[in-house]
XYZ file of C-alpha atoms in Angstrom:
313
model
C 34.573 -17.186 -10.162
C 36.478 -17.370 -13.499
C 35.713 -14.945 -16.286
C 34.436 -15.852 -19.743
C 35.188 -13.954 -22.927
C 32.709 -14.039 -25.801
C 31.962 -11.961 -28.872
C 28.645 -10.126 -29.203
C 27.963 -8.372 -32.513
C 31.699 -8.247 -33.221
C 32.575 -6.852 -29.803
C 34.585 -8.825 -27.248
C 32.917 -8.958 -23.859
C 34.355 -10.446 -20.646
C 31.926 -11.407 -17.877
C 31.889 -13.831 -14.932
C 31.012 -17.451 -15.690
C 27.312 -18.138 -15.183
C 26.260 -14.803 -16.671
C 23.490 -15.037 -19.248
C 23.906 -13.751 -22.792
C 21.298 -11.087 -22.079
C 23.175 -9.839 -19.017
C 26.459 -9.820 -20.938
C 24.903 -7.857 -23.781
C 23.374 -5.292 -21.442
C 26.640 -4.909 -19.588
C 28.249 -4.082 -22.942
C 25.471 -1.628 -23.803
C 23.980 -3.836 -26.528
C 20.191 -3.729 -26.804
C 18.090 -6.902 -26.670
C 14.299 -6.530 -26.265
C 12.495 -8.363 -23.465
C 8.928 -8.736 -22.236
C 8.948 -11.532 -19.660
C 12.434 -10.968 -18.239
C 12.733 -9.519 -14.743
C 16.264 -8.916 -13.363
C 15.041 -9.722 -9.854
C 13.311 -12.940 -10.978
C 15.522 -14.366 -13.751
C 15.411 -17.699 -15.539
C 11.950 -17.596 -17.115
C 12.398 -17.472 -20.913
C 8.714 -17.464 -21.877
C 8.175 -14.692 -24.405
C 11.200 -15.593 -26.599
C 11.499 -11.988 -27.782
C 15.111 -11.914 -26.574
C 16.239 -14.636 -29.006
C 19.717 -14.334 -30.495
C 21.704 -16.258 -33.077
C 24.613 -18.380 -31.835
C 26.434 -20.430 -34.499
C 26.476 -24.090 -33.529
C 23.132 -24.003 -31.750
C 20.249 -25.648 -33.570
C 17.637 -22.966 -32.860
C 17.589 -19.314 -31.866
C 18.022 -19.495 -28.061
C 16.461 -17.087 -25.585
C 19.324 -14.924 -24.345
C 17.797 -14.482 -20.864
C 18.269 -18.189 -20.033
C 21.358 -19.010 -22.105
C 24.627 -18.945 -20.122
C 27.756 -17.554 -21.760
C 30.582 -19.855 -22.811
C 34.219 -19.231 -23.599
C 34.659 -18.232 -27.253
C 30.906 -18.004 -27.880
C 29.857 -15.811 -30.812
C 26.493 -14.058 -30.555
C 24.496 -12.069 -33.100
C 21.699 -10.008 -31.566
C 20.309 -8.423 -34.727
C 20.852 -10.863 -37.589
C 18.226 -11.294 -40.297
C 16.919 -14.490 -38.686
C 16.694 -12.835 -35.266
C 14.826 -9.778 -36.539
C 12.369 -11.968 -38.447
C 11.736 -14.109 -35.359
C 11.060 -11.040 -33.215
C 8.693 -9.583 -35.793
C 6.754 -12.843 -35.882
C 6.488 -12.966 -32.075
C 5.222 -9.378 -31.936
C 2.801 -10.128 -34.781
C 1.413 -13.127 -32.869
C 0.974 -11.091 -29.694
C -0.806 -8.272 -31.518
C -3.097 -10.740 -33.276
C -4.764 -11.461 -29.925
C -4.437 -8.017 -28.380
C -6.855 -5.045 -28.324
C -5.753 -2.264 -30.679
C -6.992 0.576 -28.483
C -3.631 2.221 -27.896
C -5.071 5.751 -28.210
C -7.240 5.305 -25.111
C -5.113 2.782 -23.186
C -3.735 3.973 -19.827
C -0.318 2.546 -20.777
C -0.031 4.420 -24.067
C 3.530 5.733 -24.218
C 4.732 3.318 -21.532
C 3.918 -0.032 -23.165
C 6.734 -2.331 -24.232
C 4.602 -4.139 -26.785
C 3.743 -0.813 -28.392
C 7.409 0.245 -28.356
C 8.619 -2.983 -29.948
C 5.887 -2.968 -32.594
C 7.112 0.493 -33.590
C 10.779 -0.547 -33.423
C 10.321 -3.608 -35.652
C 7.741 -2.082 -37.979
C 4.795 -4.342 -37.155
C 1.896 -2.077 -38.143
C -0.985 -4.551 -38.362
C -1.342 -8.157 -37.162
C -1.371 -10.637 -40.013
C -2.738 -13.670 -38.156
C -6.524 -14.038 -38.096
C -8.702 -16.128 -35.813
C -10.469 -16.206 -32.476
C -9.645 -13.471 -29.962
C -9.893 -13.349 -26.184
C -13.019 -11.649 -24.877
C -12.835 -11.455 -21.091
C -14.901 -9.016 -18.995
C -12.989 -6.174 -17.349
C -12.144 -7.045 -13.736
C -13.049 -3.838 -11.918
C -13.880 -5.530 -8.632
C -11.632 -3.588 -6.248
C -10.844 0.072 -5.592
C -7.154 -0.020 -6.465
C -6.286 -2.274 -9.414
C -8.023 -2.772 -12.772
C -7.361 -6.028 -14.661
C -7.927 -6.303 -18.402
C -7.033 -9.871 -19.306
C -7.641 -9.165 -22.988
C -4.404 -7.164 -22.924
C -2.434 -9.765 -20.974
C 0.469 -11.251 -22.981
C 1.096 -14.079 -20.456
C 4.631 -12.898 -19.706
C 4.251 -14.156 -16.121
C 5.936 -11.165 -14.472
C 2.936 -10.468 -12.229
C 2.720 -14.130 -11.222
C 6.392 -14.373 -10.316
C 6.607 -11.110 -8.374
C 3.511 -12.086 -6.361
C 4.887 -15.557 -5.632
C 8.217 -14.035 -4.555
C 6.537 -12.822 -1.356
C 6.348 -15.620 1.264
C 2.802 -16.974 1.745
C 1.392 -14.645 -0.927
C 1.056 -16.395 -4.338
C -2.388 -14.909 -4.996
C -2.276 -15.447 -8.771
C -1.003 -18.134 -11.136
C -1.601 -19.472 -14.633
C -4.848 -21.316 -15.157
C -6.393 -23.398 -17.976
C -4.430 -24.472 -21.072
C -3.710 -23.611 -24.678
C -5.671 -20.683 -26.092
C -7.648 -20.451 -22.816
C -4.567 -19.926 -20.659
C -4.848 -16.841 -18.450
C -3.632 -15.443 -15.135
C -6.160 -16.357 -12.440
C -6.766 -16.115 -8.725
C -7.748 -19.177 -6.697
C -10.885 -20.687 -8.257
C -10.708 -17.957 -10.936
C -12.622 -15.457 -8.809
C -12.443 -11.681 -9.422
C -9.403 -9.995 -7.899
C -11.623 -8.174 -5.414
C -12.830 -11.511 -4.017
C -9.346 -13.002 -3.690
C -6.738 -12.776 -0.924
C -4.898 -10.019 -2.822
C -3.612 -7.230 -0.540
C -3.352 -4.706 -3.444
C 0.300 -3.901 -2.790
C 0.762 -3.030 -6.465
C 3.784 -5.233 -7.204
C 1.992 -6.809 -10.157
C 1.001 -3.431 -11.610
C 4.583 -2.198 -11.342
C 6.024 -5.038 -13.430
C 3.270 -5.398 -16.061
C 4.820 -4.379 -19.429
C 1.443 -3.690 -21.098
C -1.971 -2.324 -20.101
C -3.332 -5.503 -18.493
C -2.869 -4.093 -14.974
C -3.392 -0.420 -14.130
C -4.011 1.749 -11.077
C -7.661 2.749 -10.720
C -6.910 5.937 -8.705
C -4.757 7.231 -11.597
C -7.193 6.410 -14.408
C -7.721 9.384 -16.699
C -5.552 11.744 -14.636
C -2.641 12.059 -17.052
C -0.790 10.495 -19.968
C 2.696 9.085 -19.518
C 4.348 12.042 -21.215
C 2.401 14.529 -19.081
C 3.605 13.289 -15.696
C 6.880 13.156 -13.813
C 7.867 10.428 -11.358
C 9.751 11.227 -8.165
C 11.118 8.401 -5.984
C 10.026 8.140 -2.370
C 10.506 5.476 0.303
C 7.807 4.254 2.667
C 8.787 4.602 6.347
C 5.887 2.739 7.965
C 8.200 -0.196 8.730
C 11.787 -1.357 8.275
C 11.130 -2.885 4.813
C 11.647 0.473 3.081
C 9.367 -0.203 0.101
C 10.017 2.034 -2.902
C 7.317 4.122 -4.591
C 7.058 6.894 -7.156
C 5.108 10.095 -6.640
C 3.233 10.851 -9.863
C 3.439 14.597 -10.480
C 1.498 16.600 -13.064
C 1.750 20.390 -13.418
C 3.603 20.562 -10.110
C 0.896 18.653 -8.200
C 1.143 15.111 -6.852
C -1.798 13.253 -8.377
C -1.005 9.759 -7.157
C 1.451 7.186 -5.838
C 2.576 4.047 -7.646
C 4.942 1.175 -6.902
C 8.453 1.707 -8.230
C 9.901 -0.555 -10.909
C 12.477 -1.809 -11.722
C 14.798 -2.461 -8.830
C 14.681 -3.761 -5.266
C 12.271 -2.487 -2.641
C 9.030 -3.484 -4.351
C 6.013 -2.965 -2.088
C 4.693 -5.598 0.287
C 1.386 -4.095 1.429
C -1.254 -1.473 0.670
C -0.569 0.548 3.801
C 2.559 2.204 2.403
C 0.888 3.532 -0.726
C -2.177 4.745 1.188
C 0.046 6.456 3.743
C 2.078 8.174 1.044
C -1.125 9.289 -0.684
C -2.320 10.831 2.570
C 1.050 12.531 3.012
C 1.678 13.826 -0.507
C -1.521 13.863 -2.586
C -3.484 17.098 -2.239
C -6.845 15.352 -2.592
C -6.309 11.710 -1.530
C -9.048 9.219 -2.261
C -11.125 7.843 0.580
C -9.475 4.524 1.560
C -11.472 1.324 1.121
C -11.073 -1.947 3.011
C -12.915 -5.238 2.686
C -15.357 -6.083 5.473
C -17.658 -9.093 5.328
C -16.688 -9.598 1.690
C -17.508 -6.029 0.625
C -15.284 -2.974 0.141
C -16.393 -0.119 2.372
C -14.966 3.368 3.042
C -12.940 3.544 6.249
C -11.044 6.197 8.168
C -7.409 6.857 7.388
C -6.477 5.703 10.886
C -8.109 2.319 10.267
C -6.664 1.988 6.754
C -3.152 2.635 8.055
C -3.549 0.311 11.046
C -3.402 3.149 13.552
C -6.708 2.523 15.313
C -5.430 -0.557 17.102
C -2.359 1.386 18.233
C -4.553 4.194 19.564
C -6.754 1.668 21.389
C -3.703 0.115 23.040
C -2.402 3.532 24.084
C -5.764 4.372 25.652
C -5.737 1.082 27.568
C -2.214 1.780 28.825
C -3.232 5.291 29.863
C -6.261 3.844 31.635
C -4.136 1.365 33.591
C -1.563 3.969 34.567
C -4.305 6.364 35.659
C -5.608 3.930 38.265
């Protein structure tokens, strides 16, 4: 594949043809903010926070979906670009709860980081705000749609798993939100609670219930660990506070995102000093179950007993 040479903020950068402006900038160590972009699921371009200025183009294009071209000149921090990003952040904050002090994502929220970076202290747009009830319908994931910025990362990572696609965008205009089939609570859906969506959420719309209130972002350390229950090798992080493992969460970014709940439950049993009692849905209700049942070991034990019984005859 031929290479393309372009200029980004006065610096010449050479990348393979087909590379996006965002990828070229990051390869050169040039910062461009993103909310909806996911390196594993590219080509979305929804939030527009990654806009840049390219002379000759009519508008400010989103760098995550704009391919490089030979001789292209890109400005990532011009006056027009900075103003556009401030306006986008302002619009997002205008329909976003301002409870950062008590939010589980405080210190690990991209919207919060970018508001600080671009000096957006208070939203200037007034009007109706979202007022959805907290979805606390399952033991593992809490959904607060009032904090959702509609970046679509959770939707895309869920749909990336064959035959999964539990969530998608529903309704239109101001009423647009991420929904399950028939807009039922997450606990009533076909969600398997693997945690992929929580791992990629850039704000506090999706959080882990088992970790609620156990530690702020700056109080904990994350240590990578790989699930060995099957050959998929899903990647997780052990959440450590004061030398103790207090929980397990899906690792992001990078490959190896989780595919099921079993891996996280198994790692909790292995590493967490006081693991929570596992819960599984039976007859439409979540009920406490044994660790053997939660990890799918009961059926294996039953088969082994049957084999032993046959061989003993």
